[in-house]
């Protein structure tokens, strides 16, 4: 097969997607790499209909790569993931509206075009997590403990474009990152960007059936095939705090080969994922990091019931940026 990878400058030397590209090449496939952030693009000729079996995007939020992927999709070409689905999660304000409407456990979300408008959020909603609507990799994420603290942060938020704010969900200080690839789910635990702790190392962890169901539904709601979900285990249950298309897949065993196989499968299917096989029942014992993904006792994707909005979280002592 012949594939076109759109790789932004930020990921030019990263293992993901370079290891995937290397794996596909080793299997005898042709991979053309386009650097949308480092090339002069003749947009009237960049999409050569029929030249590639699929286009794959590894880009930063707000980068030009998504525009090229959308151009390929508009020409009727296969894209991984679907270009419209990527746009739906790159805009975190849009993703929050879509997810809450479909019953995903997301926190209430405010969106503002100017930082000073955050002053209108009721004081009872603090502490807040404030971040750019097009942010990624933990950029410009702030834990705002009070309206007074917000005032001191307003200058730093200027120039970040659209912002979102969500009530802080009390948690242990670690996030659960669930990766979805080839119809399988893999869970890792890592330090929260709001509470950096060098002693917390990212590691594979068992995947509970509740978190697995939510992660599977995320793919169905947003129409993603390769994706990651950030989940916090709050006092009222798991809460989805972020969704990423084509993430790093860190800690996923044989990640390059798994992602490469998934890309080939989607390319052959014209971007439509094959119905995944019914996994074997989960084992009760925790799986070590070198084992296969935690098996799920159902077929992905599946439906989960619509949840009531999460309870309001009030400010807790010691919660500072």
mmCIF file of C-alpha atoms in Angstrom:
data_model
loop_
_atom_site.group_PDB
_atom_site.id
_atom_site.type_symbol
_atom_site.label_atom_id
_atom_site.label_comp_id
_atom_site.label_asym_id
_atom_site.label_seq_id
_atom_site.Cartn_x
_atom_site.Cartn_y
_atom_site.Cartn_z
ATOM 1 C CA UNK A 1 0.000 0.000 0.000
ATOM 2 C CA UNK A 2 1.007 3.635 -0.413
ATOM 3 C CA UNK A 3 0.360 5.924 2.543
ATOM 4 C CA UNK A 4 0.835 9.638 3.166
ATOM 5 C CA UNK A 5 1.832 10.690 6.703
ATOM 6 C CA UNK A 6 1.379 14.333 7.666
ATOM 7 C CA UNK A 7 3.932 15.010 10.405
ATOM 8 C CA UNK A 8 4.185 18.373 12.139
ATOM 9 C CA UNK A 9 7.580 19.814 13.127
ATOM 10 C CA UNK A 10 6.838 19.119 16.802
ATOM 11 C CA UNK A 11 6.830 15.364 16.075
ATOM 12 C CA UNK A 12 9.496 15.309 13.366
ATOM 13 C CA UNK A 13 11.957 13.343 15.529
ATOM 14 C CA UNK A 14 9.520 11.552 17.845
ATOM 15 C CA UNK A 15 9.180 7.792 18.020
ATOM 16 C CA UNK A 16 5.499 8.161 17.276
ATOM 17 C CA UNK A 17 4.943 8.268 14.323
ATOM 18 C CA UNK A 18 8.478 7.600 13.034
ATOM 19 C CA UNK A 19 8.567 4.059 14.405
ATOM 20 C CA UNK A 20 5.218 3.348 12.752
ATOM 21 C CA UNK A 21 6.530 4.701 9.459
ATOM 22 C CA UNK A 22 9.624 2.513 9.821
ATOM 23 C CA UNK A 23 7.499 -0.547 10.550
ATOM 24 C CA UNK A 24 5.274 0.025 7.524
ATOM 25 C CA UNK A 25 8.331 0.514 5.321
ATOM 26 C CA UNK A 26 9.895 -2.679 6.677
ATOM 27 C CA UNK A 27 6.727 -4.549 5.717
ATOM 28 C CA UNK A 28 7.153 -3.355 2.137
ATOM 29 C CA UNK A 29 4.667 -0.489 2.076
ATOM 30 C CA UNK A 30 5.492 2.915 0.640
ATOM 31 C CA UNK A 31 5.156 5.845 2.995
ATOM 32 C CA UNK A 32 5.408 9.442 1.817
ATOM 33 C CA UNK A 33 6.000 11.963 4.614
ATOM 34 C CA UNK A 34 4.748 15.533 4.279
ATOM 35 C CA UNK A 35 5.834 18.179 6.786
ATOM 36 C CA UNK A 36 3.013 20.732 6.631
ATOM 37 C CA UNK A 37 4.728 23.065 9.093
ATOM 38 C CA UNK A 38 8.063 23.045 7.264
ATOM 39 C CA UNK A 39 7.131 23.015 3.593
ATOM 40 C CA UNK A 40 5.808 25.347 0.949
ATOM 41 C CA UNK A 41 2.467 23.803 0.048
ATOM 42 C CA UNK A 42 0.800 24.242 -3.327
ATOM 43 C CA UNK A 43 -2.707 23.653 -2.063
ATOM 44 C CA UNK A 44 -4.182 23.373 -5.551
ATOM 45 C CA UNK A 45 -1.965 20.347 -6.217
ATOM 46 C CA UNK A 46 -1.168 18.878 -2.794
ATOM 47 C CA UNK A 47 -3.948 16.287 -2.955
ATOM 48 C CA UNK A 48 -3.247 13.830 -5.766
ATOM 49 C CA UNK A 49 -6.424 11.780 -5.986
ATOM 50 C CA UNK A 50 -5.627 8.105 -6.194
ATOM 51 C CA UNK A 51 -1.938 8.454 -5.327
ATOM 52 C CA UNK A 52 -2.370 7.175 -1.771
ATOM 53 C CA UNK A 53 -4.513 4.524 -0.143
ATOM 54 C CA UNK A 54 -4.841 6.585 3.051
ATOM 55 C CA UNK A 55 -3.643 9.755 4.721
ATOM 56 C CA UNK A 56 -2.527 9.723 8.365
ATOM 57 C CA UNK A 57 -2.124 12.781 10.586
ATOM 58 C CA UNK A 58 0.222 13.319 13.529
ATOM 59 C CA UNK A 59 -0.112 16.977 14.344
ATOM 60 C CA UNK A 60 -0.225 19.547 17.103
ATOM 61 C CA UNK A 61 -3.410 21.395 17.926
ATOM 62 C CA UNK A 62 -3.779 24.379 15.644
ATOM 63 C CA UNK A 63 -1.176 23.055 13.224
ATOM 64 C CA UNK A 64 -1.659 23.156 9.438
ATOM 65 C CA UNK A 65 -1.738 19.370 9.108
ATOM 66 C CA UNK A 66 -5.452 19.098 9.832
ATOM 67 C CA UNK A 67 -6.181 21.456 6.932
ATOM 68 C CA UNK A 68 -4.348 19.089 4.574
ATOM 69 C CA UNK A 69 -6.152 16.075 6.001
ATOM 70 C CA UNK A 70 -9.478 17.832 5.495
ATOM 71 C CA UNK A 71 -8.465 18.617 1.912
ATOM 72 C CA UNK A 72 -7.774 14.927 1.332
ATOM 73 C CA UNK A 73 -11.104 13.978 2.897
ATOM 74 C CA UNK A 74 -12.926 16.542 0.741
ATOM 75 C CA UNK A 75 -11.387 14.854 -2.311
ATOM 76 C CA UNK A 76 -12.895 11.559 -1.183
ATOM 77 C CA UNK A 77 -9.674 10.017 0.112
ATOM 78 C CA UNK A 78 -9.405 7.753 3.150
ATOM 79 C CA UNK A 79 -8.075 9.436 6.291
ATOM 80 C CA UNK A 80 -6.961 7.987 9.623
ATOM 81 C CA UNK A 81 -8.702 9.158 11.789
ATOM 82 C CA UNK A 82 -11.732 10.691 10.067
ATOM 83 C CA UNK A 83 -10.919 14.379 9.548
ATOM 84 C CA UNK A 84 -14.264 15.561 10.935
ATOM 85 C CA UNK A 85 -13.768 13.442 14.043
ATOM 86 C CA UNK A 86 -10.347 14.966 14.653
ATOM 87 C CA UNK A 87 -11.779 18.477 14.394
ATOM 88 C CA UNK A 88 -14.446 17.446 16.926
ATOM 89 C CA UNK A 89 -11.893 16.672 19.641
ATOM 90 C CA UNK A 90 -9.206 19.240 18.787
ATOM 91 C CA UNK A 91 -11.647 21.968 19.836
ATOM 92 C CA UNK A 92 -12.086 21.149 23.530
ATOM 93 C CA UNK A 93 -15.135 23.405 23.835
ATOM 94 C CA UNK A 94 -16.821 21.563 20.974
ATOM 95 C CA UNK A 95 -15.717 18.200 22.384
ATOM 96 C CA UNK A 96 -17.289 19.061 25.748
ATOM 97 C CA UNK A 97 -20.605 19.981 24.140
ATOM 98 C CA UNK A 98 -20.672 16.805 22.032
ATOM 99 C CA UNK A 99 -19.629 14.533 24.886
ATOM 100 C CA UNK A 100 -22.047 15.869 27.496
ATOM 101 C CA UNK A 101 -24.905 15.718 24.993
ATOM 102 C CA UNK A 102 -24.126 12.039 24.355
ATOM 103 C CA UNK A 103 -23.931 11.154 28.035
ATOM 104 C CA UNK A 104 -20.189 10.971 28.567
ATOM 105 C CA UNK A 105 -19.076 11.834 32.128
ATOM 106 C CA UNK A 106 -17.414 15.172 31.391
ATOM 107 C CA UNK A 107 -17.279 18.022 33.921
ATOM 108 C CA UNK A 108 -19.408 21.135 33.287
ATOM 109 C CA UNK A 109 -17.475 23.312 30.857
ATOM 110 C CA UNK A 110 -17.398 27.066 30.319
ATOM 111 C CA UNK A 111 -15.872 28.647 27.195
ATOM 112 C CA UNK A 112 -14.742 32.251 26.766
ATOM 113 C CA UNK A 113 -13.156 34.158 23.911
ATOM 114 C CA UNK A 114 -11.454 36.629 26.299
ATOM 115 C CA UNK A 115 -9.835 35.746 29.653
ATOM 116 C CA UNK A 116 -11.605 38.518 31.575
ATOM 117 C CA UNK A 117 -14.949 36.838 30.881
ATOM 118 C CA UNK A 118 -13.907 34.082 33.278
ATOM 119 C CA UNK A 119 -14.806 36.535 36.061
ATOM 120 C CA UNK A 120 -18.468 35.732 35.378
ATOM 121 C CA UNK A 121 -18.091 32.140 36.578
ATOM 122 C CA UNK A 122 -19.761 31.803 40.023
ATOM 123 C CA UNK A 123 -17.349 31.688 42.965
ATOM 124 C CA UNK A 124 -18.941 28.426 44.099
ATOM 125 C CA UNK A 125 -17.488 26.716 40.994
ATOM 126 C CA UNK A 126 -13.894 27.283 42.124
ATOM 127 C CA UNK A 127 -11.330 25.789 42.106
ATOM 128 C CA UNK A 128 -11.262 25.694 38.298
ATOM 129 C CA UNK A 129 -9.037 24.082 35.712
ATOM 130 C CA UNK A 130 -8.446 26.605 32.914
ATOM 131 C CA UNK A 131 -6.753 25.712 29.620
ATOM 132 C CA UNK A 132 -6.744 26.683 25.927
ATOM 133 C CA UNK A 133 -9.528 25.151 23.871
ATOM 134 C CA UNK A 134 -6.916 24.057 21.307
ATOM 135 C CA UNK A 135 -4.235 23.075 23.817
ATOM 136 C CA UNK A 136 -2.234 19.852 23.907
ATOM 137 C CA UNK A 137 0.558 18.166 25.903
ATOM 138 C CA UNK A 138 -0.430 19.991 29.087
ATOM 139 C CA UNK A 139 0.314 23.439 27.637
ATOM 140 C CA UNK A 140 -0.978 26.413 29.632
ATOM 141 C CA UNK A 141 -3.101 24.331 32.018
ATOM 142 C CA UNK A 142 -3.810 26.191 35.261
ATOM 143 C CA UNK A 143 -5.466 25.152 38.515
ATOM 144 C CA UNK A 144 -7.174 28.328 39.726
ATOM 145 C CA UNK A 145 -8.037 28.144 43.405
ATOM 146 C CA UNK A 146 -10.210 31.251 43.723
ATOM 147 C CA UNK A 147 -11.574 34.323 41.932
ATOM 148 C CA UNK A 148 -8.703 36.293 43.503
ATOM 149 C CA UNK A 149 -6.150 33.906 42.025
ATOM 150 C CA UNK A 150 -7.897 34.230 38.658
ATOM 151 C CA UNK A 151 -7.226 37.954 38.668
ATOM 152 C CA UNK A 152 -3.482 37.382 38.960
ATOM 153 C CA UNK A 153 -3.528 34.856 36.087
ATOM 154 C CA UNK A 154 -5.489 36.919 33.574
ATOM 155 C CA UNK A 155 -2.368 38.482 31.979
ATOM 156 C CA UNK A 156 -0.836 35.025 31.448
ATOM 157 C CA UNK A 157 -3.996 33.835 29.719
ATOM 158 C CA UNK A 158 -4.028 36.701 27.240
ATOM 159 C CA UNK A 159 -3.199 35.542 23.735
ATOM 160 C CA UNK A 160 -4.249 31.926 24.303
ATOM 161 C CA UNK A 161 -7.382 32.324 22.184
ATOM 162 C CA UNK A 162 -10.540 30.485 23.199
ATOM 163 C CA UNK A 163 -10.315 29.163 26.755
ATOM 164 C CA UNK A 164 -12.296 26.552 28.610
ATOM 165 C CA UNK A 165 -12.812 26.303 32.370
ATOM 166 C CA UNK A 166 -14.042 23.281 34.313
ATOM 167 C CA UNK A 167 -14.614 22.739 38.044
ATOM 168 C CA UNK A 168 -11.652 20.872 39.527
ATOM 169 C CA UNK A 169 -12.351 17.200 40.189
ATOM 170 C CA UNK A 170 -10.658 16.056 43.427
ATOM 171 C CA UNK A 171 -8.409 13.079 42.710
ATOM 172 C CA UNK A 172 -5.304 11.226 43.844
ATOM 173 C CA UNK A 173 -2.950 13.319 41.705
ATOM 174 C CA UNK A 174 -2.631 10.718 38.944
ATOM 175 C CA UNK A 175 -4.467 10.383 35.633
ATOM 176 C CA UNK A 176 -5.529 7.222 33.877
ATOM 177 C CA UNK A 177 -4.648 7.347 30.164
ATOM 178 C CA UNK A 178 -6.500 4.804 28.056
ATOM 179 C CA UNK A 179 -5.187 4.108 24.550
ATOM 180 C CA UNK A 180 -7.404 2.570 21.873
ATOM 181 C CA UNK A 181 -5.737 0.805 18.944
ATOM 182 C CA UNK A 182 -6.976 -2.003 16.737
ATOM 183 C CA UNK A 183 -10.083 -2.589 18.862
ATOM 184 C CA UNK A 184 -8.019 -3.043 22.044
ATOM 185 C CA UNK A 185 -7.748 -0.824 25.101
ATOM 186 C CA UNK A 186 -4.598 -0.280 27.167
ATOM 187 C CA UNK A 187 -4.503 1.687 30.427
ATOM 188 C CA UNK A 188 -1.579 3.573 31.942
ATOM 189 C CA UNK A 189 -1.254 5.638 35.098
ATOM 190 C CA UNK A 190 0.738 8.853 35.073
ATOM 191 C CA UNK A 191 1.305 11.979 37.113
ATOM 192 C CA UNK A 192 -1.240 14.765 36.675
ATOM 193 C CA UNK A 193 0.156 17.905 34.962
ATOM 194 C CA UNK A 194 -1.536 19.891 37.719
ATOM 195 C CA UNK A 195 0.471 18.088 40.398
ATOM 196 C CA UNK A 196 3.836 17.158 38.903
ATOM 197 C CA UNK A 197 5.637 14.546 40.996
ATOM 198 C CA UNK A 198 8.947 13.154 39.660
ATOM 199 C CA UNK A 199 8.528 10.074 41.861
ATOM 200 C CA UNK A 200 5.387 8.992 39.956
ATOM 201 C CA UNK A 201 6.459 6.947 36.933
ATOM 202 C CA UNK A 202 4.131 6.188 34.062
ATOM 203 C CA UNK A 203 3.178 2.517 34.122
ATOM 204 C CA UNK A 204 0.659 0.033 32.783
ATOM 205 C CA UNK A 205 -2.273 -0.596 35.112
ATOM 206 C CA UNK A 206 -5.303 -2.915 35.040
ATOM 207 C CA UNK A 207 -8.354 -1.477 33.293
ATOM 208 C CA UNK A 208 -11.626 -1.552 35.219
ATOM 209 C CA UNK A 209 -14.794 -2.462 33.369
ATOM 210 C CA UNK A 210 -16.309 0.959 34.167
ATOM 211 C CA UNK A 211 -13.384 2.920 32.714
ATOM 212 C CA UNK A 212 -13.178 0.515 29.757
ATOM 213 C CA UNK A 213 -16.849 1.094 28.934
ATOM 214 C CA UNK A 214 -16.365 4.858 29.038
ATOM 215 C CA UNK A 215 -13.222 4.715 26.887
ATOM 216 C CA UNK A 216 -14.990 2.546 24.314
ATOM 217 C CA UNK A 217 -17.936 4.921 24.207
ATOM 218 C CA UNK A 218 -15.592 7.864 23.628
ATOM 219 C CA UNK A 219 -14.537 6.289 20.329
ATOM 220 C CA UNK A 220 -18.150 5.750 19.313
ATOM 221 C CA UNK A 221 -19.265 9.266 20.310
ATOM 222 C CA UNK A 222 -16.465 11.100 18.495
ATOM 223 C CA UNK A 223 -15.991 8.638 15.628
ATOM 224 C CA UNK A 224 -12.334 7.886 16.397
ATOM 225 C CA UNK A 225 -10.408 4.681 15.682
ATOM 226 C CA UNK A 226 -6.944 5.504 17.064
ATOM 227 C CA UNK A 227 -7.230 7.674 20.165
ATOM 228 C CA UNK A 228 -6.415 8.299 23.810
ATOM 229 C CA UNK A 229 -8.663 9.249 26.723
ATOM 230 C CA UNK A 230 -7.568 10.981 29.943
ATOM 231 C CA UNK A 231 -9.695 9.870 32.898
ATOM 232 C CA UNK A 232 -9.728 11.055 36.502
ATOM 233 C CA UNK A 233 -11.112 8.861 39.251
ATOM 234 C CA UNK A 234 -13.172 11.427 41.150
ATOM 235 C CA UNK A 235 -15.404 11.069 44.213
ATOM 236 C CA UNK A 236 -18.455 10.471 41.983
ATOM 237 C CA UNK A 237 -16.740 8.056 39.606
ATOM 238 C CA UNK A 238 -14.577 8.325 36.474
ATOM 239 C CA UNK A 239 -14.544 11.672 34.653
ATOM 240 C CA UNK A 240 -13.264 12.239 31.109
ATOM 241 C CA UNK A 241 -11.006 15.297 31.050
ATOM 242 C CA UNK A 242 -9.397 15.052 27.596
ATOM 243 C CA UNK A 243 -9.542 13.125 24.309
ATOM 244 C CA UNK A 244 -6.639 12.915 21.838
ATOM 245 C CA UNK A 245 -6.525 11.625 18.286
ATOM 246 C CA UNK A 246 -3.364 9.649 17.436
ATOM 247 C CA UNK A 247 -1.654 9.958 20.858
ATOM 248 C CA UNK A 248 1.799 8.712 21.867
ATOM 249 C CA UNK A 249 0.689 5.156 22.788
ATOM 250 C CA UNK A 250 3.379 5.107 25.464
ATOM 251 C CA UNK A 251 3.544 1.890 27.488
ATOM 252 C CA UNK A 252 1.478 0.030 24.862
ATOM 253 C CA UNK A 253 3.398 -3.187 24.079
ATOM 254 C CA UNK A 254 4.668 -3.366 20.484
ATOM 255 C CA UNK A 255 3.018 0.012 19.903
ATOM 256 C CA UNK A 256 4.586 0.661 16.491
ATOM 257 C CA UNK A 257 3.452 -2.693 15.082
ATOM 258 C CA UNK A 258 -0.018 -2.423 16.620
ATOM 259 C CA UNK A 259 -0.572 1.087 15.263
ATOM 260 C CA UNK A 260 0.858 0.114 11.868
ATOM 261 C CA UNK A 261 -1.526 -2.848 11.621
ATOM 262 C CA UNK A 262 -4.439 -0.627 12.633
ATOM 263 C CA UNK A 263 -3.522 1.963 9.977
ATOM 264 C CA UNK A 264 -3.325 -0.734 7.297
ATOM 265 C CA UNK A 265 -6.652 -2.210 8.371
ATOM 266 C CA UNK A 266 -8.378 1.156 8.222
ATOM 267 C CA UNK A 267 -6.762 1.961 4.872
ATOM 268 C CA UNK A 268 -7.991 -1.315 3.382
ATOM 269 C CA UNK A 269 -11.469 -0.760 4.823
ATOM 270 C CA UNK A 270 -11.670 2.781 3.463
ATOM 271 C CA UNK A 271 -11.448 4.275 6.936
ATOM 272 C CA UNK A 272 -14.287 2.194 8.350
ATOM 273 C CA UNK A 273 -13.069 0.031 11.248
ATOM 274 C CA UNK A 274 -13.791 -3.672 11.093
ATOM 275 C CA UNK A 275 -16.106 -5.043 13.779
ATOM 276 C CA UNK A 276 -13.765 -6.091 16.582
ATOM 277 C CA UNK A 277 -13.855 -9.657 17.840
ATOM 278 C CA UNK A 278 -15.521 -10.331 21.157
ATOM 279 C CA UNK A 279 -12.697 -10.312 23.722
ATOM 280 C CA UNK A 280 -12.210 -13.060 26.255
ATOM 281 C CA UNK A 281 -13.473 -12.471 29.829
ATOM 282 C CA UNK A 282 -11.220 -10.321 31.972
ATOM 283 C CA UNK A 283 -9.042 -12.023 34.534
ATOM 284 C CA UNK A 284 -9.368 -10.779 38.126
ATOM 285 C CA UNK A 285 -5.610 -10.594 38.795
ATOM 286 C CA UNK A 286 -3.756 -7.399 37.786
ATOM 287 C CA UNK A 287 -1.842 -7.840 34.533
ATOM 288 C CA UNK A 288 1.890 -7.017 34.464
ATOM 289 C CA UNK A 289 3.108 -4.400 32.023
ATOM 290 C CA UNK A 290 4.422 -6.999 29.583
ATOM 291 C CA UNK A 291 1.169 -8.889 29.113
ATOM 292 C CA UNK A 292 -1.604 -8.452 26.578
ATOM 293 C CA UNK A 293 -4.214 -5.722 27.147
ATOM 294 C CA UNK A 294 -6.843 -6.330 29.797
ATOM 295 C CA UNK A 295 -9.540 -8.303 28.034
ATOM 296 C CA UNK A 296 -13.054 -6.943 28.071
ATOM 297 C CA UNK A 297 -16.208 -9.038 28.463
ATOM 298 C CA UNK A 298 -18.043 -7.244 25.656
ATOM 299 C CA UNK A 299 -17.636 -6.068 22.083
ATOM 300 C CA UNK A 300 -16.388 -2.545 21.341
ATOM 301 C CA UNK A 301 -17.902 -0.062 20.937
ATOM 302 C CA UNK A 302 -20.866 -0.280 23.270
ATOM 303 C CA UNK A 303 -23.409 2.073 24.791
ATOM 304 C CA UNK A 304 -23.398 3.441 28.293
ATOM 305 C CA UNK A 305 -26.370 5.047 30.034
ATOM 306 C CA UNK A 306 -26.762 8.802 30.079
ATOM 307 C CA UNK A 307 -25.389 10.139 33.348
ATOM 308 C CA UNK A 308 -26.706 12.947 35.447
ATOM 309 C CA UNK A 309 -24.371 15.952 35.618
ATOM 310 C CA UNK A 310 -21.545 15.493 38.154
ATOM 311 C CA UNK A 311 -22.028 17.072 41.558
ATOM 312 C CA UNK A 312 -20.575 20.539 41.966
ATOM 313 C CA UNK A 313 -17.093 20.463 43.478
ATOM 314 C CA UNK A 314 -16.347 23.164 46.010
ATOM 315 C CA UNK A 315 -12.895 24.583 46.663
ATOM 316 C CA UNK A 316 -10.679 22.508 48.919
ATOM 317 C CA UNK A 317 -7.960 23.761 51.190
ATOM 318 C CA UNK A 318 -4.496 23.694 49.705
ATOM 319 C CA UNK A 319 -5.601 23.600 46.069
ATOM 320 C CA UNK A 320 -3.262 26.092 44.444
ATOM 321 C CA UNK A 321 -1.613 26.411 41.075
#
